[in-house]
Structures are given as C-alpha cells and as structure tokens.
Amino acid sequence: MAEYPPKLRRLLKRIGAIADRQERIQLLIDLSKRYRRVSEEIARPPYGDEHKVPACESQAYVFPVPNGDGSLAFHFAVDNPQGISAMAMAAVLGDTLSGVPLEQVAAVPTEIVYELFGKELSMGKNMGLMGMVGMVTGYARERLAEKT
Amino acid sequence: MTAIDDRGYARPEVLVSTEWVADHLDDPAIRVIESNEDPLLYSSKHIPGAVEVDWTRDLNDQLRRDYLERDGFEKLMRRIGVTPDTTVVFYGDKNNWWATYAFWIFQLFGHARAKVMDGGRLKWEQEDRPMTTDLPRYGPTIYRAPERDDSTVRAFRDRVMAHLKAKGQLVDVRSPEEYSGERLHMPAYPNEGALRGGHIPGAANVPWARAVNPSDGTFKAAAELRAIYQKEQKLDPEREVIAYCRIGERSSHTWFVLTHLLGFPNVRNYDGSWTEWGNLVNVPIEK
C-alpha cells in the first residue's frame, strides 16, 4: 500500500480495518454523501462522451481540471440517482487524488475498488467502478505524456 | 401507465403496484424484499419494513458456482421472517433486474407466493413514497423447504447444447455489443469475463431492458411485449425457450417476462450463461 498517495492510503487503511460488512457499507454511504456534481463552470450537461466512464451503468463522467502546480483536480457527475456506489467512488477519487502528483495518480491500480467495496460486487458494478479509477489514472498519464 | 390488470398479462397476479405495496406495509402476511445490484442502496434507505436479500451473500453458494441448497434457503427464510404462507414481494434497482433474479431463485424452492413490485425502487422513489434507514427485525420462523428443483426453470450447459442441436429457441438478453462479441473498453479485461466473445449460434438478441418503460421502470404491456418477442423475434410460445446473459441475472428478468407476463409455458434460464459458454472448449460460437 506504500505506493498510494497519502490520503488514499489512509482511507484504505481505515476501511480495511473494518471487519463488519454493515459498518463498511455505512462508511461508504457516508462517503457517497460527500459527492458533489461537477459545477456548471467546469461542465454543463449533456456531458460529452469523451468524459463518460466506459462500462459504468450509473452514467458517471470524469472532468480533469489542471491546477497551477501541474497536478489535476478531478470532478465528477453521476447521472443515475441510485448510483450510490459510483457517488462514493467519485467522492473518494476526487478527495484523495485531486492535487496529487501525476506520477502517483497514474500508479493507482483499479484494484482499489476491491479494497473499498470488497469482492462481493457484480462484474458490471466492478467494471463501472474500475472504469472510474481507470479514467482518472488515464487522465494523469495523458497529462504526463503531454509534459514530456 | 395502465393499471396492471388492464395490460393483458397472462398472470397479472405476479405483479403488484407501488400503491398496493404502500397499502400492505403493515400486513404480516406480506414480506417486502429488496434485491439490488448496488450493495449500498438498501442501507442508504429502503421501503419501511423491507428486508434485504443480497444476491452474492444470500443466494449464492459461497464456495461452488451454484445457488444455495435447501438448508441455506430455509435459514434465509427464517432470518427474514418468511413462512411458506408468506407472500414475498420483490423490488430493487435497475428496473427490478436483481429482484427478478431473486424471484427466479425462490422458484427453484417452490415458493409460489411471490410477486414483483412493478417499477421497482425507481418508481417508488419517483413517487416520493416513504423510505427509512431503520432495519426491521422479524422473529425467526419455521420454514421447511423442498430440495432445490433445477429441472423446470433452470438449464445447464448439456441441456443448452442439446437444445442448440435441436434448433431450439434461444434468447441472448445482453446488449448488442456483447451479443456481437465486440470488445468492451476495459483494458486488461477479456470481453464478458470470458475468453471468447459472441453468442450461442441461432440465439435471438433481445436486450432485457426492452421489456420495461425506461421512464419509470414498469413493465411494458403484453401487446408491446408480444410485438418484441413474438412478432419481431418470431419466438413461438408453444416451444421451449432458453434465455441467457452473462451469469443468468439479466436473463432471469426475461424469464419472468416470458413466463409470467406473456404466459410462455416452457422457459428456462441458463445461469451458466456467457461466462460459462464463452470459456468452454470446442463449443460453437457465432459472431
């Protein structure tokens, strides 16, 4: 876990220490309540397909915004009001990876989905949530490539 | 949407409206059951008095790829306070996709007093009906279940193979992209979680969600369903139909539609579906 950005590492450690499934679910629900839709100053619906997370049935979108220090801030939109897991994922990624050095963001594996949600997810749900991680790390890699 | 009784279904009694459920929240003979794909939804809020049946924890064997056996089903029924006389009413996210999956598995144990709430969670929420985070507690019940019966509504791969050779009717309820074998845009993931993409030769492609009205998740009327399955896809109700998807969840929705709403007498769900067929050695595949 040492390679993860500090905020993400702390969150994963915290959630990994929760043995009770219901307690873990409650923490994820609490995280989902921190989700905020991307502001209209950054993106207005209908959002472009280039921002749409592939394989995500909750219709999640990711919007990277460059920071002055070269890092990215990540904003999200989840169009399915029942997409609680996608909202939790959006809150986690936005909170723990925004402003983080791009090399660290790019190195975050999609498997953090398992560490957050456990392995009792449908493949569809898995792929959607992993798609959100993949899209964020992909934006970081693109940005790194542009710099070199 | 037209009242359920006016939609021309073969067995309208298997569907209940949100209003009906609201009127029976305190009925001890009714147990409302939420089954979702999203594991956070039930705990975030649910219909008052509803219990959760989770497809991974409650309905699947935790070791083998199979469903729970009789003992496990009896324990589940006792935990959620259901007796053989209790009418269970399923609802859930994704247009009742997982609700019909749970409904189908309950039929493997012969629990015939089962219904689905039309429109599922989406419609209930749209109507601003009450929801709660309170977890209900029901006293343990006595439930004696029969052995699981896989012979009537379930198909295993040998049966599917024989069905295929006999040019039987198959319905692939996945998306057109899955049906055609087009690779999904997920790096490092084989299409469908299977080594090969495509579909079982001869299968019709009717994505499961075509059976519902997307605005509120209710089922389409029988005439609309017949137009899709019988006129457009030429399915003959008098002949056996086997439905499949990726692991048998979406196809349980189509099984429900064909069996209960259109009254096809012989429909089976192949729950091995594409994650089995697409990984089998030397079976026919069409793209």
Short mmCIF file of C-alpha atoms in Angstrom, two decimals:
data_model
loop_
_atom_site.label_atom_id
_atom_site.label_comp_id
_atom_site.label_asym_id
_atom_site.label_seq_id
_atom_site.Cartn_x
_atom_site.Cartn_y
_atom_site.Cartn_z
CA MET A 1 0.00 0.00 0.00
CA ALA A 2 3.10 2.22 0.31
CA GLU A 3 2.86 3.46 -3.27
CA TYR A 4 -0.59 5.00 -2.81
CA PRO A 5 -0.99 8.75 -2.33
CA PRO A 6 -1.19 9.53 1.42
CA LYS A 7 -4.89 10.45 1.64
CA LEU A 8 -5.93 7.39 -0.32
CA ARG A 9 -3.61 5.20 1.73
CA ARG A 10 -5.14 6.46 4.96
CA LEU A 11 -8.67 5.87 3.73
CA LEU A 12 -7.89 2.36 2.51
CA LYS A 13 -6.23 1.56 5.81
CA ARG A 14 -9.25 2.84 7.70
CA ILE A 15 -11.74 0.92 5.63
CA GLY A 16 -9.56 -2.19 5.60
CA ALA A 17 -9.65 -2.24 9.39
CA ILE A 18 -13.45 -2.54 9.38
CA ALA A 19 -14.37 -6.18 9.70
CA ASP A 20 -18.12 -5.69 9.91
CA ARG A 21 -19.74 -5.52 6.48
CA GLN A 22 -22.57 -3.27 7.62
CA GLU A 23 -20.12 -0.84 9.17
CA ARG A 24 -18.14 -0.73 5.93
CA ILE A 25 -21.31 -0.12 3.94
CA GLN A 26 -22.26 2.72 6.27
CA LEU A 27 -18.86 4.36 5.81
CA LEU A 28 -19.23 4.10 2.03
CA ILE A 29 -22.72 5.60 2.23
CA ASP A 30 -21.31 8.46 4.31
CA LEU A 31 -18.65 8.97 1.64
CA SER A 32 -21.29 9.00 -1.07
CA LYS A 33 -22.95 11.92 0.68
CA ARG A 34 -19.79 13.93 0.10
CA TYR A 35 -20.19 13.59 -3.65
CA ARG A 36 -20.87 16.90 -5.40
CA ARG A 37 -21.79 17.14 -9.05
CA VAL A 38 -19.27 18.99 -11.23
CA SER A 39 -20.05 22.69 -11.25
CA GLU A 40 -21.52 24.23 -14.39
CA GLU A 41 -18.47 26.46 -14.63
CA ILE A 42 -16.49 23.34 -15.50
CA ALA A 43 -19.01 21.32 -17.48
CA ARG A 44 -22.66 21.60 -18.41
CA PRO A 45 -24.96 18.73 -19.31
CA PRO A 46 -25.32 16.99 -21.63
CA TYR A 47 -21.77 15.94 -20.96
CA GLY A 48 -19.53 14.79 -23.81
CA ASP A 49 -18.95 11.11 -24.36
CA GLU A 50 -15.22 11.66 -24.04
CA HIS A 51 -15.80 12.21 -20.33
CA LYS A 52 -18.12 9.25 -19.86
CA VAL A 53 -16.77 6.30 -17.89
CA PRO A 54 -16.83 3.20 -20.07
CA ALA A 55 -18.85 0.27 -18.74
CA CYS A 56 -20.35 2.35 -15.92
CA GLU A 57 -24.10 1.82 -15.82
CA SER A 58 -24.52 4.68 -13.36
CA GLN A 59 -23.55 7.04 -16.16
CA ALA A 60 -20.56 8.57 -14.43
CA TYR A 61 -18.42 11.28 -16.00
CA VAL A 62 -14.93 12.49 -15.06
CA PHE A 63 -13.62 16.01 -15.67
CA PRO A 64 -9.93 16.80 -15.06
CA VAL A 65 -9.06 20.42 -14.41
CA PRO A 66 -5.38 21.48 -14.41
CA ASN A 67 -4.04 23.07 -11.25
CA GLY A 68 -1.35 25.73 -11.30
CA ASP A 69 1.22 23.29 -9.94
CA GLY A 70 0.80 20.88 -12.85
CA SER A 71 -1.45 18.45 -10.97
CA LEU A 72 -5.09 17.80 -11.79
CA ALA A 73 -8.31 18.33 -9.87
CA PHE A 74 -10.89 15.65 -10.59
CA HIS A 75 -14.59 16.46 -10.79
CA PHE A 76 -17.43 14.04 -11.39
CA ALA A 77 -21.03 13.73 -12.43
CA VAL A 78 -23.16 10.65 -11.70
CA ASP A 79 -26.41 10.81 -13.62
CA ASN A 80 -28.11 7.81 -12.00
CA PRO A 81 -29.65 8.95 -8.70
CA GLN A 82 -29.47 5.35 -7.50
CA GLY A 83 -25.75 5.12 -8.28
CA ILE A 84 -24.71 5.36 -4.63
CA SER A 85 -21.54 3.30 -5.13
CA ALA A 86 -20.50 5.46 -8.08
CA MET A 87 -21.08 8.56 -5.96
CA ALA A 88 -18.96 7.11 -3.16
CA MET A 89 -16.23 6.28 -5.67
CA ALA A 90 -16.39 9.78 -7.12
CA ALA A 91 -16.07 11.32 -3.67
CA VAL A 92 -13.11 9.10 -2.82
CA LEU A 93 -11.24 9.75 -6.07
CA GLY A 94 -11.94 13.47 -6.04
CA ASP A 95 -10.91 13.87 -2.42
CA THR A 96 -7.82 11.66 -2.38
CA LEU A 97 -6.33 12.17 -5.86
CA SER A 98 -7.02 15.81 -6.72
CA GLY A 99 -3.86 17.89 -6.46
CA VAL A 100 -1.69 14.80 -6.09
CA PRO A 101 1.49 14.49 -8.21
CA LEU A 102 0.52 12.94 -11.53
CA GLU A 103 3.02 10.09 -11.22
CA GLN A 104 1.28 8.95 -8.04
CA VAL A 105 -2.19 9.24 -9.55
CA ALA A 106 -1.13 7.32 -12.65
CA ALA A 107 0.15 4.48 -10.48
CA VAL A 108 -3.09 3.88 -8.59
CA PRO A 109 -4.36 0.42 -9.56
CA THR A 110 -8.00 -0.24 -10.41
CA GLU A 111 -7.98 -2.94 -7.71
CA ILE A 112 -8.58 -0.28 -5.06
CA VAL A 113 -12.23 -0.98 -5.87
CA TYR A 114 -11.88 -4.30 -4.04
CA GLU A 115 -10.19 -2.65 -1.09
CA LEU A 116 -13.03 -0.17 -0.79
CA PHE A 117 -16.08 -2.24 -1.62
CA GLY A 118 -14.91 -5.80 -1.04
CA LYS A 119 -15.19 -8.53 -3.62
CA GLU A 120 -18.94 -9.09 -3.38
CA LEU A 121 -19.72 -6.88 -6.34
CA SER A 122 -21.32 -7.85 -9.60
CA MET A 123 -18.97 -7.83 -12.55
CA GLY A 124 -20.92 -4.96 -14.04
CA LYS A 125 -20.57 -2.90 -10.89
CA ASN A 126 -16.90 -3.85 -10.64
CA MET A 127 -16.21 -2.79 -14.18
CA GLY A 128 -18.03 0.50 -13.76
CA LEU A 129 -16.15 1.43 -10.59
CA MET A 130 -12.84 0.25 -12.01
CA GLY A 131 -13.64 2.29 -15.09
CA MET A 132 -13.85 5.40 -12.92
CA VAL A 133 -10.42 4.67 -11.44
CA GLY A 134 -9.04 3.87 -14.88
CA MET A 135 -10.35 7.11 -16.31
CA VAL A 136 -8.76 9.20 -13.55
CA THR A 137 -5.41 7.46 -13.83
CA GLY A 138 -5.66 7.67 -17.61
CA TYR A 139 -6.06 11.44 -17.44
CA ALA A 140 -2.96 11.60 -15.25
CA ARG A 141 -0.98 9.52 -17.74
CA GLU A 142 -2.16 11.69 -20.63
CA ARG A 143 -1.09 14.81 -18.80
CA LEU A 144 2.30 13.29 -18.01
CA ALA A 145 2.77 12.37 -21.66
CA GLU A 146 1.94 15.93 -22.71
CA LYS A 147 4.67 17.24 -20.41
CA THR A 148 7.40 15.05 -21.85
CA MET B 1 -49.12 3.72 -17.07
CA THR B 2 -52.15 1.48 -17.44
CA ALA B 3 -53.26 -0.49 -14.37
CA ILE B 4 -51.61 -3.90 -14.16
CA ASP B 5 -54.89 -5.76 -14.67
CA ASP B 6 -55.53 -3.87 -17.90
CA ARG B 7 -52.22 -4.68 -19.58
CA GLY B 8 -53.20 -8.10 -20.84
CA TYR B 9 -50.66 -10.16 -18.91
CA ALA B 10 -51.03 -13.91 -18.72
CA ARG B 11 -50.54 -13.87 -14.94
CA PRO B 12 -51.19 -10.35 -13.70
CA GLU B 13 -51.24 -11.56 -10.12
CA VAL B 14 -47.42 -11.80 -10.06
CA LEU B 15 -47.12 -8.02 -10.33
CA VAL B 16 -48.21 -5.51 -7.72
CA SER B 17 -48.18 -1.75 -7.94
CA THR B 18 -46.28 0.62 -5.66
CA GLU B 19 -49.67 1.70 -4.33
CA TRP B 20 -50.53 -1.89 -3.42
CA VAL B 21 -47.24 -2.24 -1.55
CA ALA B 22 -47.82 1.04 0.26
CA ASP B 23 -51.21 -0.27 1.37
CA HIS B 24 -49.68 -3.51 2.68
CA LEU B 25 -46.67 -2.21 4.59
CA ASP B 26 -48.15 -3.39 7.89
CA ASP B 27 -49.60 -6.63 6.55
CA PRO B 28 -47.94 -9.51 8.45
CA ALA B 29 -48.72 -11.89 5.58
CA ILE B 30 -46.54 -9.83 3.24
CA ARG B 31 -42.77 -9.57 3.32
CA VAL B 32 -41.25 -6.92 1.09
CA ILE B 33 -37.76 -7.87 -0.12
CA GLU B 34 -35.23 -5.55 -1.72
CA SER B 35 -32.60 -7.05 -4.02
CA ASN B 36 -30.12 -4.76 -5.70
CA GLU B 37 -27.00 -4.75 -7.73
CA ASP B 38 -25.62 -1.82 -5.74
CA PRO B 39 -24.70 -3.13 -2.28
CA LEU B 40 -25.05 0.32 -0.70
CA LEU B 41 -28.60 1.08 -1.79
CA TYR B 42 -30.64 -0.85 0.77
CA SER B 43 -28.69 0.51 3.71
CA SER B 44 -28.90 4.06 2.34
CA LYS B 45 -32.71 3.83 2.56
CA HIS B 46 -35.41 1.32 1.79
CA ILE B 47 -39.15 0.74 1.96
CA PRO B 48 -40.21 0.61 5.63
CA GLY B 49 -40.25 -2.97 6.83
CA ALA B 50 -38.43 -4.30 3.78
CA VAL B 51 -35.64 -6.83 4.26
CA GLU B 52 -32.62 -7.21 2.03
CA VAL B 53 -31.73 -10.34 0.11
CA ASP B 54 -28.28 -9.91 -1.35
CA TRP B 55 -27.54 -11.95 -4.44
CA THR B 56 -23.91 -12.65 -3.58
CA ARG B 57 -24.18 -13.36 0.13
CA ASP B 58 -27.67 -14.80 0.44
CA LEU B 59 -28.47 -16.56 -2.81
CA ASN B 60 -25.16 -17.96 -3.98
CA ASP B 61 -23.17 -20.84 -2.57
CA GLN B 62 -20.05 -19.27 -1.11
CA LEU B 63 -17.70 -21.93 -2.45
CA ARG B 64 -19.04 -23.51 -5.63
CA ARG B 65 -20.60 -21.62 -8.52
CA ASP B 66 -24.16 -22.54 -7.69
CA TYR B 67 -27.11 -21.36 -5.67
CA LEU B 68 -27.81 -22.11 -2.07
CA GLU B 69 -29.16 -25.53 -1.16
CA ARG B 70 -32.29 -26.33 0.83
CA ASP B 71 -30.66 -25.75 4.25
CA GLY B 72 -29.40 -22.36 3.20
CA PHE B 73 -32.76 -21.36 1.79
CA GLU B 74 -34.52 -22.42 4.99
CA LYS B 75 -32.07 -20.38 7.07
CA LEU B 76 -32.60 -17.38 4.81
CA MET B 77 -36.38 -17.66 5.11
CA ARG B 78 -36.15 -17.91 8.90
CA ARG B 79 -33.85 -14.89 9.06
CA ILE B 80 -36.14 -12.67 7.03
CA GLY B 81 -39.24 -13.88 8.82
CA VAL B 82 -40.90 -15.73 5.97
CA THR B 83 -43.09 -18.81 6.31
CA PRO B 84 -44.41 -20.92 3.42
CA ASP B 85 -47.62 -18.90 3.70
CA THR B 86 -45.94 -15.51 3.47
CA THR B 87 -46.31 -13.64 0.21
CA VAL B 88 -42.94 -12.19 -0.73
CA VAL B 89 -42.83 -9.04 -2.85
CA PHE B 90 -39.54 -8.29 -4.56
CA TYR B 91 -38.30 -4.91 -5.69
CA GLY B 92 -34.92 -3.40 -6.45
CA ASP B 93 -32.68 -1.23 -8.57
CA LYS B 94 -32.00 -1.48 -12.30
CA ASN B 95 -35.65 -1.97 -13.33
CA ASN B 96 -36.04 -4.92 -10.98
CA TRP B 97 -33.24 -6.79 -12.66
CA TRP B 98 -31.97 -8.28 -9.37
CA ALA B 99 -35.46 -8.53 -7.93
CA THR B 100 -36.49 -10.91 -10.71
CA TYR B 101 -33.24 -12.84 -10.18
CA ALA B 102 -34.19 -13.40 -6.54
CA PHE B 103 -37.76 -14.21 -7.61
CA TRP B 104 -36.43 -16.86 -10.01
CA ILE B 105 -34.20 -18.45 -7.37
CA PHE B 106 -37.13 -18.58 -4.95
CA GLN B 107 -38.97 -20.58 -7.59
CA LEU B 108 -36.22 -23.20 -7.50
CA PHE B 109 -37.50 -23.89 -3.99
CA GLY B 110 -41.14 -23.70 -4.95
CA HIS B 111 -42.06 -20.54 -3.05
CA ALA B 112 -45.04 -19.75 -5.26
CA ARG B 113 -46.41 -16.91 -3.15
CA ALA B 114 -44.11 -14.41 -4.83
CA LYS B 115 -44.69 -11.14 -6.60
CA VAL B 116 -42.67 -8.28 -8.07
CA MET B 117 -43.39 -4.62 -7.41
CA ASP B 118 -43.85 -3.02 -10.82
CA GLY B 119 -41.40 -0.19 -11.39
CA GLY B 120 -39.16 -1.27 -8.54
CA ARG B 121 -37.19 1.16 -6.47
CA LEU B 122 -37.12 3.77 -9.22
CA LYS B 123 -40.90 4.21 -9.29
CA TRP B 124 -41.23 4.13 -5.51
CA GLU B 125 -38.68 6.93 -5.22
CA GLN B 126 -40.21 8.90 -8.09
CA GLU B 127 -43.50 8.89 -6.23
CA ASP B 128 -41.84 10.18 -3.05
CA ARG B 129 -43.14 7.27 -1.06
CA PRO B 130 -41.74 6.72 2.43
CA MET B 131 -38.29 5.26 2.91
CA THR B 132 -36.25 4.59 6.01
CA THR B 133 -32.84 3.52 7.21
CA ASP B 134 -34.36 1.54 10.10
CA LEU B 135 -33.55 -2.14 9.88
CA PRO B 136 -36.60 -4.30 10.57
CA ARG B 137 -36.45 -7.28 12.90
CA TYR B 138 -38.66 -10.28 12.40
CA GLY B 139 -38.83 -13.26 14.66
CA PRO B 140 -37.39 -16.49 13.33
CA THR B 141 -39.95 -18.56 11.52
CA ILE B 142 -40.35 -22.22 10.77
CA TYR B 143 -39.76 -22.94 7.11
CA ARG B 144 -39.42 -26.38 5.61
CA ALA B 145 -38.31 -26.12 2.01
CA PRO B 146 -38.20 -28.90 -0.56
CA GLU B 147 -34.92 -29.81 -2.18
CA ARG B 148 -33.97 -27.32 -4.86
CA ASP B 149 -35.62 -28.23 -8.15
CA ASP B 150 -33.34 -27.44 -11.08
CA SER B 151 -35.45 -29.40 -13.54
CA THR B 152 -38.18 -26.96 -14.52
CA VAL B 153 -36.95 -23.39 -14.89
CA ARG B 154 -33.17 -23.82 -14.98
CA ALA B 155 -30.95 -25.02 -17.82
CA PHE B 156 -27.45 -26.43 -17.55
CA ARG B 157 -24.98 -26.47 -20.41
CA ASP B 158 -25.71 -30.03 -21.56
CA ARG B 159 -29.34 -29.13 -21.98
CA VAL B 160 -28.38 -25.97 -23.84
CA MET B 161 -26.14 -27.99 -26.15
CA ALA B 162 -28.93 -30.47 -26.88
CA HIS B 163 -31.33 -27.58 -27.36
CA LEU B 164 -28.92 -25.98 -29.80
CA LYS B 165 -28.55 -29.20 -31.79
CA ALA B 166 -32.33 -29.49 -31.95
CA LYS B 167 -32.51 -25.92 -33.25
CA GLY B 168 -34.38 -24.82 -30.15
CA GLN B 169 -35.21 -21.23 -29.35
CA LEU B 170 -32.56 -19.21 -27.51
CA VAL B 171 -32.68 -15.60 -26.37
CA ASP B 172 -29.50 -13.72 -25.62
CA VAL B 173 -30.61 -10.78 -23.48
CA ARG B 174 -27.27 -8.96 -23.37
CA SER B 175 -26.52 -5.74 -25.17
CA PRO B 176 -25.93 -5.81 -28.94
CA GLU B 177 -22.23 -5.15 -28.29
CA GLU B 178 -21.99 -8.16 -26.01
CA TYR B 179 -24.00 -10.28 -28.45
CA SER B 180 -21.75 -9.36 -31.35
CA GLY B 181 -18.60 -10.05 -29.36
CA GLU B 182 -17.32 -6.51 -29.66
CA ARG B 183 -14.67 -5.92 -27.05
CA LEU B 184 -15.56 -3.67 -24.15
CA HIS B 185 -13.31 -0.71 -23.50
CA MET B 186 -11.84 -2.05 -20.32
CA PRO B 187 -8.12 -2.62 -20.56
CA ALA B 188 -6.89 -5.95 -19.25
CA TYR B 189 -10.39 -7.41 -19.12
CA PRO B 190 -11.48 -10.05 -21.60
CA ASN B 191 -14.87 -9.38 -23.07
CA GLU B 192 -17.64 -10.56 -20.71
CA GLY B 193 -15.17 -12.17 -18.33
CA ALA B 194 -14.92 -14.89 -20.94
CA LEU B 195 -12.16 -15.94 -23.29
CA ARG B 196 -14.36 -15.68 -26.36
CA GLY B 197 -16.92 -13.12 -27.44
CA GLY B 198 -20.05 -13.67 -29.45
CA HIS B 199 -23.24 -15.61 -28.84
CA ILE B 200 -24.69 -19.11 -28.95
CA PRO B 201 -25.50 -19.86 -32.61
CA GLY B 202 -29.06 -19.08 -33.55
CA ALA B 203 -29.84 -17.04 -30.44
CA ALA B 204 -32.08 -14.04 -30.88
CA ASN B 205 -30.83 -10.83 -29.31
CA VAL B 206 -33.38 -9.03 -27.17
CA PRO B 207 -31.70 -6.86 -24.55
CA TRP B 208 -33.58 -7.49 -21.31
CA ALA B 209 -34.41 -3.83 -20.65
CA ARG B 210 -36.53 -3.62 -23.78
CA ALA B 211 -39.29 -5.14 -21.66
CA VAL B 212 -39.55 -2.10 -19.41
CA ASN B 213 -40.53 1.52 -19.76
CA PRO B 214 -37.30 3.39 -19.01
CA SER B 215 -39.05 6.42 -17.53
CA ASP B 216 -40.43 4.59 -14.51
CA GLY B 217 -39.15 1.01 -14.72
CA THR B 218 -42.62 -0.51 -15.16
CA PHE B 219 -43.13 -3.47 -17.44
CA LYS B 220 -44.49 -2.82 -20.91
CA ALA B 221 -47.99 -4.00 -21.67
CA ALA B 222 -48.46 -7.52 -23.03
CA ALA B 223 -49.20 -6.27 -26.55
CA GLU B 224 -45.92 -4.37 -26.64
CA LEU B 225 -44.05 -7.38 -25.28
CA ARG B 226 -45.65 -9.68 -27.82
CA ALA B 227 -44.61 -7.26 -30.56
CA ILE B 228 -40.99 -7.61 -29.45
CA TYR B 229 -40.70 -11.28 -28.60
CA GLN B 230 -43.25 -12.90 -30.89
CA LYS B 231 -43.68 -10.63 -33.91
CA GLU B 232 -40.20 -9.14 -34.20
CA GLN B 233 -38.16 -12.09 -32.89
CA LYS B 234 -40.57 -14.83 -34.00
CA LEU B 235 -40.44 -16.70 -30.73
CA ASP B 236 -43.05 -19.43 -30.65
CA PRO B 237 -44.70 -19.59 -27.22
CA GLU B 238 -45.51 -23.26 -27.68
CA ARG B 239 -41.86 -24.25 -27.98
CA GLU B 240 -39.23 -24.25 -25.25
CA VAL B 241 -37.16 -21.10 -24.84
CA ILE B 242 -33.80 -20.82 -23.08
CA ALA B 243 -32.68 -17.35 -22.04
CA TYR B 244 -29.14 -16.43 -21.11
CA CYS B 245 -26.93 -13.41 -20.45
CA ARG B 246 -23.59 -13.28 -18.62
CA ILE B 247 -24.31 -15.03 -15.32
CA GLY B 248 -28.06 -15.51 -15.51
CA GLU B 249 -29.25 -12.36 -13.75
CA ARG B 250 -30.48 -10.29 -16.68
CA SER B 251 -31.94 -13.40 -18.29
CA SER B 252 -34.00 -14.08 -15.15
CA HIS B 253 -35.76 -10.80 -15.94
CA THR B 254 -36.57 -12.05 -19.44
CA TRP B 255 -37.57 -15.43 -17.98
CA PHE B 256 -40.04 -13.55 -15.76
CA VAL B 257 -41.43 -11.60 -18.70
CA LEU B 258 -41.85 -14.61 -20.97
CA THR B 259 -43.17 -16.94 -18.27
CA HIS B 260 -45.45 -14.73 -16.24
CA LEU B 261 -46.33 -11.73 -18.35
CA LEU B 262 -46.65 -13.49 -21.71
CA GLY B 263 -47.50 -16.95 -20.40
CA PHE B 264 -44.92 -18.99 -22.31
CA PRO B 265 -45.26 -22.41 -20.67
CA ASN B 266 -41.68 -23.64 -21.03
CA VAL B 267 -38.93 -21.10 -20.41
CA ARG B 268 -35.62 -21.84 -18.74
CA ASN B 269 -32.84 -19.63 -17.54
CA TYR B 270 -29.31 -20.77 -18.41
CA ASP B 271 -27.46 -19.21 -15.48
CA GLY B 272 -24.10 -20.53 -16.61
CA SER B 273 -24.65 -18.11 -19.48
CA TRP B 274 -21.82 -16.46 -21.34
CA THR B 275 -19.28 -16.71 -18.52
CA GLU B 276 -19.59 -20.47 -18.93
CA TRP B 277 -20.25 -20.81 -22.67
CA GLY B 278 -17.61 -18.27 -23.66
CA ASN B 279 -14.99 -20.19 -21.68
CA LEU B 280 -15.92 -23.71 -22.77
CA VAL B 281 -13.56 -25.56 -25.08
CA ASN B 282 -14.83 -26.54 -28.52
CA VAL B 283 -18.40 -25.26 -28.33
CA PRO B 284 -19.97 -23.45 -31.27
CA ILE B 285 -19.98 -19.67 -31.16
CA GLU B 286 -21.41 -17.21 -33.62
CA LYS B 287 -20.49 -13.56 -34.11
#
